[in-house]
Coordinates of C-alpha atoms in Angstrom, one line a residue:
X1 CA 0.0 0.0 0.0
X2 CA 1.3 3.3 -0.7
X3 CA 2.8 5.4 2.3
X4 CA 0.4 8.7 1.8
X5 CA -2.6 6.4 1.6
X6 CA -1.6 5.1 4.3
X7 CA -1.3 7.8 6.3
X8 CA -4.3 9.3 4.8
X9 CA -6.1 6.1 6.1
X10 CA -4.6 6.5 9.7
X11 CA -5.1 10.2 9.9
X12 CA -9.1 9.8 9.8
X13 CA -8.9 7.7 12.9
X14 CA -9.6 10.4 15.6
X15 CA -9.0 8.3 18.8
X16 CA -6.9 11.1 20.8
X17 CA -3.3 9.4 20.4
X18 CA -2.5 9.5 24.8
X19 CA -5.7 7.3 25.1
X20 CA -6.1 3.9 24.8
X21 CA -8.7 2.1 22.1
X22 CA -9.9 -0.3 25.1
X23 CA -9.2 -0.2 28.8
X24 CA -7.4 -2.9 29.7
X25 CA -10.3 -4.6 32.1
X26 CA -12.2 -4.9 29.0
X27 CA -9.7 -6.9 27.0
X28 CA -10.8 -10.3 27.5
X29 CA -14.3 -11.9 26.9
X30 CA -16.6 -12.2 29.9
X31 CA -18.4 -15.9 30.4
X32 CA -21.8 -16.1 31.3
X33 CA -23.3 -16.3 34.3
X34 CA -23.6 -19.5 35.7
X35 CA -22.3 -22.3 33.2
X36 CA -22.6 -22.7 29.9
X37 CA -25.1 -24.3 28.1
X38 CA -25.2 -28.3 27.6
X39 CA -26.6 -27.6 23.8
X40 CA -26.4 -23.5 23.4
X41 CA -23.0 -23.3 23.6
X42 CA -22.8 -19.4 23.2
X43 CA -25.9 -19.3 26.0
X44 CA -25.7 -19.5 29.9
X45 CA -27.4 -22.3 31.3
X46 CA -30.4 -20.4 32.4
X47 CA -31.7 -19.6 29.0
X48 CA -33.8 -22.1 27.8
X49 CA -35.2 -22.3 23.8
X50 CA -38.6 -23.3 23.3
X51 CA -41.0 -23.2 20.7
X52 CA -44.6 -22.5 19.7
X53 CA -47.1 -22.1 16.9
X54 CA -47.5 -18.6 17.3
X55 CA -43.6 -17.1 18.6
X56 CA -41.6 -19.8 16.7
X57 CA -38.8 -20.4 18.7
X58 CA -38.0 -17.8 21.8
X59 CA -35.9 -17.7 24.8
X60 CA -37.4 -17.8 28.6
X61 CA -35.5 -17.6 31.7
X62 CA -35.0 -21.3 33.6
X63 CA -33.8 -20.2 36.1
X64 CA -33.9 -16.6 38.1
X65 CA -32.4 -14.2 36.2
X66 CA -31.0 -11.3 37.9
X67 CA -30.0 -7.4 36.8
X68 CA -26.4 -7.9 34.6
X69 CA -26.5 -11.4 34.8
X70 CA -24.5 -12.6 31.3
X71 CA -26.5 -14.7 29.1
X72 CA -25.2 -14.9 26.0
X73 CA -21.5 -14.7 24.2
X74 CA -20.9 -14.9 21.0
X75 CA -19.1 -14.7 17.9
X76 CA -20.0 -13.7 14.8
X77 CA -20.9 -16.6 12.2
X78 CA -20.3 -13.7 9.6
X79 CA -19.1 -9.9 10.2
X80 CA -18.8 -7.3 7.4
X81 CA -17.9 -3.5 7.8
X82 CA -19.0 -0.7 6.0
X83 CA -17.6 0.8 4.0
X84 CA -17.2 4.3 5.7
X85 CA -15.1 2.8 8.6
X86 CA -13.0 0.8 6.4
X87 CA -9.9 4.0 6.9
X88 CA -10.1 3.6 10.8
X89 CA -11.0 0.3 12.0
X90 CA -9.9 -3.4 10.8
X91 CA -11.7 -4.9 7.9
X92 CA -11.4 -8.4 9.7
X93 CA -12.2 -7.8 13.4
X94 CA -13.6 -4.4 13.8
X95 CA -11.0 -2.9 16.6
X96 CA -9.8 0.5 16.0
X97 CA -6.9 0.8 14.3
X98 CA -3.7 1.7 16.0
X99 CA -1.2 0.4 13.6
X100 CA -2.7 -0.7 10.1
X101 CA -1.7 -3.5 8.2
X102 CA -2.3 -3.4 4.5
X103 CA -3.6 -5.7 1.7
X104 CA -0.9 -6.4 -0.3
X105 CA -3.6 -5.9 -3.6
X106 CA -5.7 -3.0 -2.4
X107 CA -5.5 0.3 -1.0
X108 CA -9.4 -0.1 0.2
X109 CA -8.9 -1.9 3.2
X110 CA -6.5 -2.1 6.5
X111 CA -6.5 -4.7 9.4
X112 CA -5.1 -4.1 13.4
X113 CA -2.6 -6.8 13.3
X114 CA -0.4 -9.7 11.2
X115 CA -3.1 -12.2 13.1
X116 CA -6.5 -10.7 11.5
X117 CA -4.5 -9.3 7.7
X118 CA -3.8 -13.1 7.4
X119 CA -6.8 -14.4 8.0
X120 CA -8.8 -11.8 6.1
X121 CA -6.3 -12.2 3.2
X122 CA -6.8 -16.5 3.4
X123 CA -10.5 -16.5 3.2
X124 CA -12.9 -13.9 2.5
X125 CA -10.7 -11.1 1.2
X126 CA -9.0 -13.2 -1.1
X127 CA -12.6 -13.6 -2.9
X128 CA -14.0 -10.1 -2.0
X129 CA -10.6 -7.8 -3.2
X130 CA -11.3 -7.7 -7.1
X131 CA -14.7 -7.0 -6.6
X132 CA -14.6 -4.7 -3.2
X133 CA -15.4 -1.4 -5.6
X134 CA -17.8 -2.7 -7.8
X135 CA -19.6 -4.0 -4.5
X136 CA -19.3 -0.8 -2.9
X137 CA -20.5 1.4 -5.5
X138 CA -23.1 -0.3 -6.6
X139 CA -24.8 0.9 -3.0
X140 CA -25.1 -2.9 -2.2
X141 CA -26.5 -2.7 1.6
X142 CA -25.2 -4.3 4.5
X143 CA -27.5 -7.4 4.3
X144 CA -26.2 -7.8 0.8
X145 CA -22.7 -7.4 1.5
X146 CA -23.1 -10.5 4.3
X147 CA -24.6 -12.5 2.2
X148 CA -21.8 -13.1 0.3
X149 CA -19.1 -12.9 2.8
X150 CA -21.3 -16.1 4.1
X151 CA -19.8 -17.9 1.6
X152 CA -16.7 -15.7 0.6
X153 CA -15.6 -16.7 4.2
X154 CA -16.0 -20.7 3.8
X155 CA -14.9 -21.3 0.3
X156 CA -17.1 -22.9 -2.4
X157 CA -15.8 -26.7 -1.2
X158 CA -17.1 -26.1 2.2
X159 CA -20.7 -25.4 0.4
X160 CA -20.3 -28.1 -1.6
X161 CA -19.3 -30.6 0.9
X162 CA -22.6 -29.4 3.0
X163 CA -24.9 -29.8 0.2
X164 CA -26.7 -33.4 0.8
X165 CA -26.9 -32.7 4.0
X166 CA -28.7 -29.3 3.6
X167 CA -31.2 -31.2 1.3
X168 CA -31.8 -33.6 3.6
X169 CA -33.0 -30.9 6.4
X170 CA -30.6 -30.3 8.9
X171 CA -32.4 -28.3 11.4
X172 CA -29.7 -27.9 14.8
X173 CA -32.5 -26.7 17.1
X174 CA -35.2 -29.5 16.7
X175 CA -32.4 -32.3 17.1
X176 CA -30.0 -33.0 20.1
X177 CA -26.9 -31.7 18.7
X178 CA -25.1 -28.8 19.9
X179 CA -25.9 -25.3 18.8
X180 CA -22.6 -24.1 17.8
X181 CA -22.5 -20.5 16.0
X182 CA -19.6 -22.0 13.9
X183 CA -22.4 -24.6 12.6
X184 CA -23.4 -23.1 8.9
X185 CA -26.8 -25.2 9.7
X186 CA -27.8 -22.8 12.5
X187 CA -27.8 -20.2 9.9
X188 CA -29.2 -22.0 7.6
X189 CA -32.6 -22.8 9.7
X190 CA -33.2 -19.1 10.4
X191 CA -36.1 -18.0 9.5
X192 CA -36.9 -16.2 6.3
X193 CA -40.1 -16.3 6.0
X194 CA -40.5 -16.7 2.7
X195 CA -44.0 -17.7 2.5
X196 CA -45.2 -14.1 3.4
X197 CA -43.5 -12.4 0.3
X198 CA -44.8 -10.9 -2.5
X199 CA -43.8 -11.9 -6.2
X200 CA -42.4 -8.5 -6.1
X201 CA -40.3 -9.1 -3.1
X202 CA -39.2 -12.5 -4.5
X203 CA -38.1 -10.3 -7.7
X204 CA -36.1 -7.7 -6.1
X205 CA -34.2 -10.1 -4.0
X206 CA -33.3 -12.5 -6.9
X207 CA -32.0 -9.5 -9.4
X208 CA -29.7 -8.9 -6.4
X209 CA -28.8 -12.4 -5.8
X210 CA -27.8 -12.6 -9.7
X211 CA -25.7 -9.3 -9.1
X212 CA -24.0 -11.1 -6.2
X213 CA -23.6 -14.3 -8.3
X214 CA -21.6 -12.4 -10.7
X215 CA -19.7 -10.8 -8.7
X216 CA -18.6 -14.3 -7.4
X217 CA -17.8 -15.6 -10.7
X218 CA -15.7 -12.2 -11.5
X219 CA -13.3 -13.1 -8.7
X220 CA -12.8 -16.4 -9.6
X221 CA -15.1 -17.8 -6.8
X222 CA -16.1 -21.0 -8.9
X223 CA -12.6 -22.0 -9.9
X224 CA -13.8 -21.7 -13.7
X225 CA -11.1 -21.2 -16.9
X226 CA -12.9 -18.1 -18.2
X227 CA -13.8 -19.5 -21.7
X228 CA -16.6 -21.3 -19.5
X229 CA -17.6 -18.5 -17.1
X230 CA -20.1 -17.6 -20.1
X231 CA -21.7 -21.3 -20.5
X232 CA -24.9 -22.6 -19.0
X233 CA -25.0 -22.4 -15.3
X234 CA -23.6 -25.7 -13.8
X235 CA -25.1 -27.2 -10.8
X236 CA -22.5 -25.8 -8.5
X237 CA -23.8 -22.3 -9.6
X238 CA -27.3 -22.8 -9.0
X239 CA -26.4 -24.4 -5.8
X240 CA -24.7 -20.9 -4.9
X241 CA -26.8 -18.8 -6.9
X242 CA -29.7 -20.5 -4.7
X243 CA -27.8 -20.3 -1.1
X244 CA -27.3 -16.0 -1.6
X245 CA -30.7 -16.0 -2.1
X246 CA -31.6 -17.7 0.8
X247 CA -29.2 -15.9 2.6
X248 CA -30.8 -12.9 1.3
X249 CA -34.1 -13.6 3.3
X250 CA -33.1 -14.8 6.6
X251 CA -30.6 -11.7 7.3
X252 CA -33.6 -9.5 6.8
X253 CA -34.7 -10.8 9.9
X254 CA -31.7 -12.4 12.0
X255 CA -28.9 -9.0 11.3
X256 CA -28.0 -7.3 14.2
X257 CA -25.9 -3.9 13.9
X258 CA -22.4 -3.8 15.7
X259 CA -21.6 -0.5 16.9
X260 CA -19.0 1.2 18.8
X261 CA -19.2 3.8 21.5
X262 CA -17.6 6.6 20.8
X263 CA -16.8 9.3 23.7
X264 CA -15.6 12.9 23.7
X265 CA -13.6 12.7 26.6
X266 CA -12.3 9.6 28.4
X267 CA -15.1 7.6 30.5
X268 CA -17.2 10.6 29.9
X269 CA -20.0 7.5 29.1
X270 CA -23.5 10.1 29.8
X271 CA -22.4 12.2 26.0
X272 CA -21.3 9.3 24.5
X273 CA -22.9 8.1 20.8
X274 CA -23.5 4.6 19.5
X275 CA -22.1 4.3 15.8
X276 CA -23.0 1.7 13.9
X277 CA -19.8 0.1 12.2
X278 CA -21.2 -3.0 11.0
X279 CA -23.6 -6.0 10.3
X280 CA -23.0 -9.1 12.1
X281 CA -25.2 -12.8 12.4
X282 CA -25.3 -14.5 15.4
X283 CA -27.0 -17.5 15.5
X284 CA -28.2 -18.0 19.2
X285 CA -28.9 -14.5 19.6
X286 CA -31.3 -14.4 16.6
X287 CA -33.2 -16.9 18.5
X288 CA -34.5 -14.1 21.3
X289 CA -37.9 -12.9 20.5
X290 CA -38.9 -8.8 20.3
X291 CA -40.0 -7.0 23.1
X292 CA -40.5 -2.9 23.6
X293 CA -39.6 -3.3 27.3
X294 CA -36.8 -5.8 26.6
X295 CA -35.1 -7.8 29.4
X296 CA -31.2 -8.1 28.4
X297 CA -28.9 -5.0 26.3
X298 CA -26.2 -6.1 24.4
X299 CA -22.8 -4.7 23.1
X300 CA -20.1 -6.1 21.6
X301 CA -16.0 -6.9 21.4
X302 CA -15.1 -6.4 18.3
X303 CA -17.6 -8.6 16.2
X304 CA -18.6 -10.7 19.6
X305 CA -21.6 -10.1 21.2
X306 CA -22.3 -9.9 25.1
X307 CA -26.1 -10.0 26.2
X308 CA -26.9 -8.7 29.6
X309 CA -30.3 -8.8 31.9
X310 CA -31.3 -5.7 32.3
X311 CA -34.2 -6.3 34.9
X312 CA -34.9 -9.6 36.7
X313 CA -36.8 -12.3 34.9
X314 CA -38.5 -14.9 36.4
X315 CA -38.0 -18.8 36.0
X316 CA -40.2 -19.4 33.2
X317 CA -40.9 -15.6 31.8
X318 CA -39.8 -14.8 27.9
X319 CA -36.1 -13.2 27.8
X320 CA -36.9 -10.7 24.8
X321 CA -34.3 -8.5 23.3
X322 CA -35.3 -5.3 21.2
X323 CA -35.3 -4.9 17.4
X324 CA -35.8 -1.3 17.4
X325 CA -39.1 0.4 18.9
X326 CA -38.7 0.7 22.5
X327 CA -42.0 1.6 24.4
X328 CA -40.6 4.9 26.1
X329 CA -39.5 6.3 23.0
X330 CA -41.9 5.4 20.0
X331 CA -45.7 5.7 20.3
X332 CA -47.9 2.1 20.0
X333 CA -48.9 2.8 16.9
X334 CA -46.0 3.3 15.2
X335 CA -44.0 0.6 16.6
X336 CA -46.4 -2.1 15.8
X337 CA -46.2 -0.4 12.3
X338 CA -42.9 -0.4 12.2
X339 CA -42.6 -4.3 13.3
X340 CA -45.5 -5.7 11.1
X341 CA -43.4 -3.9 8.2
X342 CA -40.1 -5.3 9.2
X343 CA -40.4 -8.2 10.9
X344 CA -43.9 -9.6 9.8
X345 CA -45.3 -10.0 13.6
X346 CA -48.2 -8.4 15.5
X347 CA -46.0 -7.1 18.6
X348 CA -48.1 -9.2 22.0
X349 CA -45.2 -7.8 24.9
X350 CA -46.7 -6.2 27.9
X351 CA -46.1 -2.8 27.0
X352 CA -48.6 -3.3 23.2
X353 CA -51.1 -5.0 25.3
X354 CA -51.1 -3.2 28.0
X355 CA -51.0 0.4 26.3
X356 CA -48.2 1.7 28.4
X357 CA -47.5 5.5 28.1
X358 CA -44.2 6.9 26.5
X359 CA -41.4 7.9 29.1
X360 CA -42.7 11.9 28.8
X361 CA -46.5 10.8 29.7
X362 CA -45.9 8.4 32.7
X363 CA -48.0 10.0 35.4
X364 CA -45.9 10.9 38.3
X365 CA -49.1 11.8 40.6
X366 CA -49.2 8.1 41.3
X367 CA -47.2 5.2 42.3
X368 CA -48.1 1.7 41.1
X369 CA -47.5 -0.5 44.5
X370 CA -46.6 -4.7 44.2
X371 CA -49.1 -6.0 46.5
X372 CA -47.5 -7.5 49.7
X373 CA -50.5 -10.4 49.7
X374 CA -48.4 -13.5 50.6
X375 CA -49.7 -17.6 51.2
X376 CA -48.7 -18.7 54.6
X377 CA -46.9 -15.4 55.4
X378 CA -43.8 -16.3 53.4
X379 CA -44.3 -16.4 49.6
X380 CA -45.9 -13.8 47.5
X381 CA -48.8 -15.4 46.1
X382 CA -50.5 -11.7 44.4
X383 CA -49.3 -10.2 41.4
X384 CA -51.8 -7.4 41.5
X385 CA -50.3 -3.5 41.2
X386 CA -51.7 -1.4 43.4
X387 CA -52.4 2.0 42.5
X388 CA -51.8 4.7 44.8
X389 CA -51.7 9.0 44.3
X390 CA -48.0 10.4 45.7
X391 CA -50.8 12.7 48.2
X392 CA -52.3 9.5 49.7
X393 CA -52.2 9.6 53.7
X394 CA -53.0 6.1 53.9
X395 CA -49.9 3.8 54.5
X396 CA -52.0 0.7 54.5
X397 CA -53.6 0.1 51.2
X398 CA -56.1 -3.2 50.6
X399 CA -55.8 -5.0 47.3
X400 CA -59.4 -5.5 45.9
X401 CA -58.1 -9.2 44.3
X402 CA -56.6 -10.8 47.4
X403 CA -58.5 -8.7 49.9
X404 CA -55.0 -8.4 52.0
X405 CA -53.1 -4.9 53.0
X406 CA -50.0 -3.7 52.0
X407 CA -48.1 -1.4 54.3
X408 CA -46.8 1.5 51.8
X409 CA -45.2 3.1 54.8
X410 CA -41.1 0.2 54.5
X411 CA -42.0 0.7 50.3
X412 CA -41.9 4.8 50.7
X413 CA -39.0 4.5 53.0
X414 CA -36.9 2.4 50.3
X415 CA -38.2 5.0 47.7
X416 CA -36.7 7.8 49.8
X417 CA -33.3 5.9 49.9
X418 CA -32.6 5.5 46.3
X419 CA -32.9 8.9 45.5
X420 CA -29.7 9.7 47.0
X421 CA -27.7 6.3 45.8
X422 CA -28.9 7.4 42.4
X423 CA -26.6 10.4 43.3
X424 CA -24.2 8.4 44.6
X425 CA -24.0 6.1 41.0
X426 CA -24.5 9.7 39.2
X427 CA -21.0 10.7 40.7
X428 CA -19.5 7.1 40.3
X429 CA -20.1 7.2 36.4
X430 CA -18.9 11.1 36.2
X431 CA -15.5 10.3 37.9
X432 CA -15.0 6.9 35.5
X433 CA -15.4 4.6 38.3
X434 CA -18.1 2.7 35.3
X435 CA -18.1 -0.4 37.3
X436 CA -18.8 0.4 41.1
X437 CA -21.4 2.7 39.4
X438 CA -22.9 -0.4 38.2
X439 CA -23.0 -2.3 41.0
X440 CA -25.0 0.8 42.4
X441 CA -27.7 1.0 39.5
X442 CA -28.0 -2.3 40.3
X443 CA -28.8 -2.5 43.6
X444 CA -31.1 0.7 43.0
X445 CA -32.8 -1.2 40.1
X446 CA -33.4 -3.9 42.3
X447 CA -34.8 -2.3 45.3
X448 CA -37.2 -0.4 43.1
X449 CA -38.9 -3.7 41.5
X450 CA -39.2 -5.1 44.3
X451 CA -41.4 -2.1 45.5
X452 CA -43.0 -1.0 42.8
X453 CA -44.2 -2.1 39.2
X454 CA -43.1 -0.5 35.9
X455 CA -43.6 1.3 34.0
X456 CA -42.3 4.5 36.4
X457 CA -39.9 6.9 35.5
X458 CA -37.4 6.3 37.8
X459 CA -36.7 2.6 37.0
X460 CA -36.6 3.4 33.3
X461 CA -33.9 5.9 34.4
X462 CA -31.9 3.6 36.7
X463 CA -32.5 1.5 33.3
X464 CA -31.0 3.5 31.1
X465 CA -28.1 4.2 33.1
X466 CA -27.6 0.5 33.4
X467 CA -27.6 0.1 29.6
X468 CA -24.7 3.1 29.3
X469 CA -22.6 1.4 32.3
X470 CA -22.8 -1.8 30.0
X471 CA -22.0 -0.4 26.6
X472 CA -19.0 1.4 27.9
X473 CA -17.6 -2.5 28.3
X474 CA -17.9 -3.1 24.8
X475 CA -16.1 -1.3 21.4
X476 CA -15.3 2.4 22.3
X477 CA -13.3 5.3 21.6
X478 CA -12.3 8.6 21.9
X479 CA -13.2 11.2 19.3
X480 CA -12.0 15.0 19.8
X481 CA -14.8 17.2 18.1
X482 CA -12.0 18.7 16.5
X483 CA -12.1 18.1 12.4
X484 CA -9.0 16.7 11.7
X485 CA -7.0 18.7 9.2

């Protein structure tokens, strides 16, 4: 690569050169909490995959889930940056570049290290180099991009060698075999739902799949002399031709962005941004169903992702991740719009069915109470919400479904407490100290369901702050405002 490229590439990277990409506590992989998973290898132990008729397949909690419990870890099946990022992080692993290594055929690309520019350069960007530009300017999206790198990544033989088995069904969930996110199969079973498509849909999606096949063929992908490139298709070709398009339909639905957190000033987490750097598959997460009040956050390690609870979830309840609308952000209306569009689902959660109001319209002239009703004095056996107005002079409050009281007066007291270990976790995160400020969001969050029932401001603010503690573990970096010259 030549030098002032080069150092055209490294001068667009604005991490502030005295400050590190990471901190070092972050450098290596978290597990998850309690053991892994006998099948779900990338899955703790107390996520448990079922399916229905009506969900599909969906994660609940088998055991009881606490606040930044880890459930899931995993890598990438396939990972593929855009382009716009391709001058300041690594084309292979997504890390911020430091020092970049070049291709030895391109000036497009860069990786971080010797490790990921040999890897890159023995498997998908030996296929994807020729054809990098023409892929890029064509506008290809995302989705498009890794639905090739699917296979760019493998090699045709490895497609080839996995083809009787494919027609033979090879569905990894519905069988006893372990669900590995190395295993092409658990890709393969996603869902694509391709019985709800229009002819048009089914049109649009194949011209691009014939764009991609081409593209394959350019680089040399088949292993063809070129006097036959221009023959009748061979089988193999179909085969592939057939797998993009396939490929085509499940990311619409399984793709999760990988972003990066990007800082103005070191640890400085409350102005951070989230930029999205990438498009990644991961198999076991894909799995996790929608909600608009989800119960885990996740962030990522360069193209790994970690999951996190992010309120407790009872043995047996759904552990739902987010595709987009959150409930204190985006109206009903337009979130079940949004999802039906997307995703092809009418959105059930709690939130849709229960109407709640947007973070800016949750009534703070009232608190919404657990009831205290308990069997035999030790177990709570009511799951009612009691409603009562912040003016109430009553402290003992009778539920009208188990008929029993609930002394308000130990739940205000808590209520007064948190206020000022909010502070306390406010002044943690402000002087970098991410971690102990976690701990203290935590206990906060905890204390508060335990009192009251959401949806409330302040545990959608504890929440939140939970979420930015978390992210800051994941890919960041420090950007200076200042436009670089």
């Amino acid at each position: 690569m030549d030098v002032q490229i080069m150092l055209t590439m490294l001068a667009k990277n604005k991490v502030l050169a005295n400050e590190p990409r990471t901190l070092p506590e972050d450098a290596t992989l978290p597990s998850v909490t309690w053991q892994q998973h006998s099948r779900y290898v990338s899955a703790s132990s107390a996520v448990k995959i079922e399916e229905n008729k009506d969900m599909g397949r969906f994660a609940v909690a088998g055991k009881e889930v606490k606040v930044g419990d880890t459930l899931v870890v995993e890598s990438a099946f396939v990972a593929v940056l855009l382009a716009e990022h391709a001058g300041t992080h690594c084309f292979h692993c997504f890390r911020r570049l430091e020092a970049a290594y070049p291709c030895n055929q391109c000036t497009r690309v860069a990786f971080c290290s010797v490790a990921c520019q040999s890897e890159a350069l023995a498997t998908h960007h030996a296929v994807e180099c020729p054809i990098l530009e023409t892929l890029w300017s064509s506008g290809a999206s995302i989705i498009c991009l890794m639905a090739l790198r699917i296979l760019s990544q493998r090699g045709l033989k490895y497609f080839l060698d996995m083809r009787d088995i494919l027609k033979k069904g090879c569905d990894v969930v519905n069988s006893s075999q372990k669900y590995h996110p190395t295993d092409y199969r658990t890709v393969y079973n996603l869902v694509g739902h391709s019985g709800m498509r229009t002819a048009l849909d089914f049109l649009l999606r194949t011209d691009t799949a014939i764009l991609l096949f081409r593209c394959l063929k350019v680089a040399g992908f088949f292993n063809m002399h070129p006097s036959e490139s221009e023959q009748e298709l061979m089988p193999d070709e179909v085969f592939v031709g057939a797998l993009l398009l396939h490929h085509l339909q499940l990311l619409q639905f399984n793709a999760h962005e990988i972003s990066e957190l990007q800082l103005e000033k070191p640890n400085k987490i409350d102005s951070a941004r989230s930029v999205f750097l990438g498009g990644g598959l991961f198999p076991t997460l894909a799995l996790f169903n929608h909600s608009c009040d989800p119960g885990i956050t996740r962030y990522f390690q360069g193209t790994t992702v970690i999951a996190r609870a992010i309120k407790n979830i009872h043995c047996g309840e759904m552990i739902a991740e987010n595709y987009g609308p959150i409930f204190t952000q985006t109206p009903r209306a337009e979130r079940q719009a949004t999802l039906k569009s997307q995703y092809k689902f009418d959105c059930l959660c709690v939130p849709c069915n229960e109407d709640w109001p947007m973070f800016n319209n949750m009534n703070q002239g009232i608190m919404r109470f657990r009831c205290t009703g308990t069997e035999d004095g030790k177990i709570r056996k009511c799951n009612n919400v009691i409603i009562v107005p912040t003016d109430t002079s009553d402290f003992m409050i009778r539920c009208a479904v188990c008929k029993e009281n609930t002394n308000i007066l130990r739940g205000l007291k808590v209520l007064q407490d948190t206020d000022a270990m909010f502070h306390k976790a406010t002044q943690l995160m402000d002087e970098g100290k991410v971690r102990q400020a976690l701990d203290k969001y935590t206990e906060i969050l905890g204390l508060l369901d335990s009192i009251l029932a959401p949806p409330f401001k302040d545990f959608h603010l504890c929440q939140q702050a939970i979420r930015h503690c978390m992210l800051s573990f994941g890919n960041k970096s420090v950007v200076s405002k200042k436009v670089t010259k």
